[in-house]
Amino acid sequence: MVGTGRLLIPLLEASINVEGIDSLPDMLAACRKHCADRNLNSVLHQGCVENLDIPGKSVQSQFPSAHLCC
């Protein structure tokens, strides 16, 4: 899951087009805040990667503590 953005934020800072997913609203709120603090535009989804259903999106990379889709 994306958690607080530990892995997502460096990718966004490198101008890589990524989106994050997490099942916990508190984690998404923390990630949004950390991204906003850095003026990064984050696209985050609430849910589980196992049930991910975002039209036109597919899971490209999974990290032990984060799931990102491009």
PDB file of C-alpha atoms in Angstrom:
ATOM      1  CA  MET A   1       0.000   0.000   0.000  1.00  0.00           C
ATOM      2  CA  VAL A   2       1.112   3.569  -0.590  1.00  0.00           C
ATOM      3  CA  GLY A   3       1.113   4.411   3.120  1.00  0.00           C
ATOM      4  CA  THR A   4       2.443   7.867   3.895  1.00  0.00           C
ATOM      5  CA  GLY A   5       4.142   8.230   0.504  1.00  0.00           C
ATOM      6  CA  ARG A   6       7.664   7.132   1.387  1.00  0.00           C
ATOM      7  CA  LEU A   7       8.136   5.498  -2.031  1.00  0.00           C
ATOM      8  CA  LEU A   8       5.553   7.473  -4.003  1.00  0.00           C
ATOM      9  CA  ILE A   9       6.950  10.940  -3.256  1.00  0.00           C
ATOM     10  CA  PRO A  10      10.458  10.381  -4.712  1.00  0.00           C
ATOM     11  CA  LEU A  11       8.857   9.034  -7.897  1.00  0.00           C
ATOM     12  CA  LEU A  12       6.599  12.082  -8.164  1.00  0.00           C
ATOM     13  CA  GLU A  13       9.589  14.348  -7.499  1.00  0.00           C
ATOM     14  CA  ALA A  14      11.355  12.619 -10.406  1.00  0.00           C
ATOM     15  CA  SER A  15       8.336  13.520 -12.626  1.00  0.00           C
ATOM     16  CA  ILE A  16       7.313   9.882 -12.976  1.00  0.00           C
ATOM     17  CA  ASN A  17       3.592   9.431 -13.651  1.00  0.00           C
ATOM     18  CA  VAL A  18       2.407   7.189 -10.808  1.00  0.00           C
ATOM     19  CA  GLU A  19      -0.717   6.722  -8.735  1.00  0.00           C
ATOM     20  CA  GLY A  20      -1.013   5.173  -5.306  1.00  0.00           C
ATOM     21  CA  ILE A  21      -3.562   2.987  -3.561  1.00  0.00           C
ATOM     22  CA  ASP A  22      -4.198   2.232   0.096  1.00  0.00           C
ATOM     23  CA  SER A  23      -7.103   0.704   1.969  1.00  0.00           C
ATOM     24  CA  LEU A  24      -6.723   2.991   4.981  1.00  0.00           C
ATOM     25  CA  PRO A  25      -8.156   6.536   4.786  1.00  0.00           C
ATOM     26  CA  ASP A  26      -5.674   7.789   7.418  1.00  0.00           C
ATOM     27  CA  MET A  27      -2.725   6.638   5.314  1.00  0.00           C
ATOM     28  CA  LEU A  28      -4.159   8.337   2.230  1.00  0.00           C
ATOM     29  CA  ALA A  29      -4.674  11.552   4.210  1.00  0.00           C
ATOM     30  CA  ALA A  30      -1.059  11.436   5.437  1.00  0.00           C
ATOM     31  CA  CYS A  31       0.223  10.796   1.913  1.00  0.00           C
ATOM     32  CA  ARG A  32      -1.880  13.654   0.500  1.00  0.00           C
ATOM     33  CA  LYS A  33      -0.502  15.984   3.179  1.00  0.00           C
ATOM     34  CA  HIS A  34       3.109  14.976   2.533  1.00  0.00           C
ATOM     35  CA  CYS A  35       2.597  15.481  -1.203  1.00  0.00           C
ATOM     36  CA  ALA A  36       0.881  18.844  -0.678  1.00  0.00           C
ATOM     37  CA  ASP A  37       3.744  19.965   1.605  1.00  0.00           C
ATOM     38  CA  ARG A  38       6.059  19.399  -1.381  1.00  0.00           C
ATOM     39  CA  ASN A  39       3.664  20.904  -3.960  1.00  0.00           C
ATOM     40  CA  LEU A  40       3.247  17.524  -5.639  1.00  0.00           C
ATOM     41  CA  ASN A  41       0.037  16.535  -7.395  1.00  0.00           C
ATOM     42  CA  SER A  42      -0.832  13.058  -6.159  1.00  0.00           C
ATOM     43  CA  VAL A  43      -3.489  10.738  -7.545  1.00  0.00           C
ATOM     44  CA  LEU A  44      -4.514   8.367  -4.787  1.00  0.00           C
ATOM     45  CA  HIS A  45      -7.183   5.682  -4.628  1.00  0.00           C
ATOM     46  CA  GLN A  46      -8.788   4.010  -1.640  1.00  0.00           C
ATOM     47  CA  GLY A  47      -9.054   0.249  -1.958  1.00  0.00           C
ATOM     48  CA  CYS A  48      -7.037  -2.939  -2.292  1.00  0.00           C
ATOM     49  CA  VAL A  49      -4.737  -3.642  -5.215  1.00  0.00           C
ATOM     50  CA  GLU A  50      -6.277  -7.105  -5.475  1.00  0.00           C
ATOM     51  CA  ASN A  51      -9.611  -5.480  -6.373  1.00  0.00           C
ATOM     52  CA  LEU A  52      -8.253  -2.528  -8.329  1.00  0.00           C
ATOM     53  CA  ASP A  53     -10.706  -1.479 -11.021  1.00  0.00           C
ATOM     54  CA  ILE A  54      -9.640   1.809 -12.573  1.00  0.00           C
ATOM     55  CA  PRO A  55     -10.567   2.061 -16.262  1.00  0.00           C
ATOM     56  CA  GLY A  56      -7.464   2.322 -18.433  1.00  0.00           C
ATOM     57  CA  LYS A  57      -5.073   1.561 -15.567  1.00  0.00           C
ATOM     58  CA  SER A  58      -3.119  -1.529 -14.676  1.00  0.00           C
ATOM     59  CA  VAL A  59      -0.706  -2.377 -11.892  1.00  0.00           C
ATOM     60  CA  GLN A  60       2.801  -1.959 -13.244  1.00  0.00           C
ATOM     61  CA  SER A  61       4.917  -2.152 -10.106  1.00  0.00           C
ATOM     62  CA  GLN A  62       4.474  -3.510  -6.634  1.00  0.00           C
ATOM     63  CA  PHE A  63       6.863  -2.780  -3.795  1.00  0.00           C
ATOM     64  CA  PRO A  64       6.870  -4.545  -0.419  1.00  0.00           C
ATOM     65  CA  SER A  65       5.329  -1.518   1.303  1.00  0.00           C
ATOM     66  CA  ALA A  66       3.631   0.209  -1.641  1.00  0.00           C
ATOM     67  CA  HIS A  67       1.515  -0.554  -4.668  1.00  0.00           C
ATOM     68  CA  LEU A  68       1.701   1.893  -7.535  1.00  0.00           C
ATOM     69  CA  CYS A  69      -0.191   2.001 -10.787  1.00  0.00           C
ATOM     70  CA  CYS A  70       0.694   3.883 -13.945  1.00  0.00           C
TER      71      CYS A  70
END
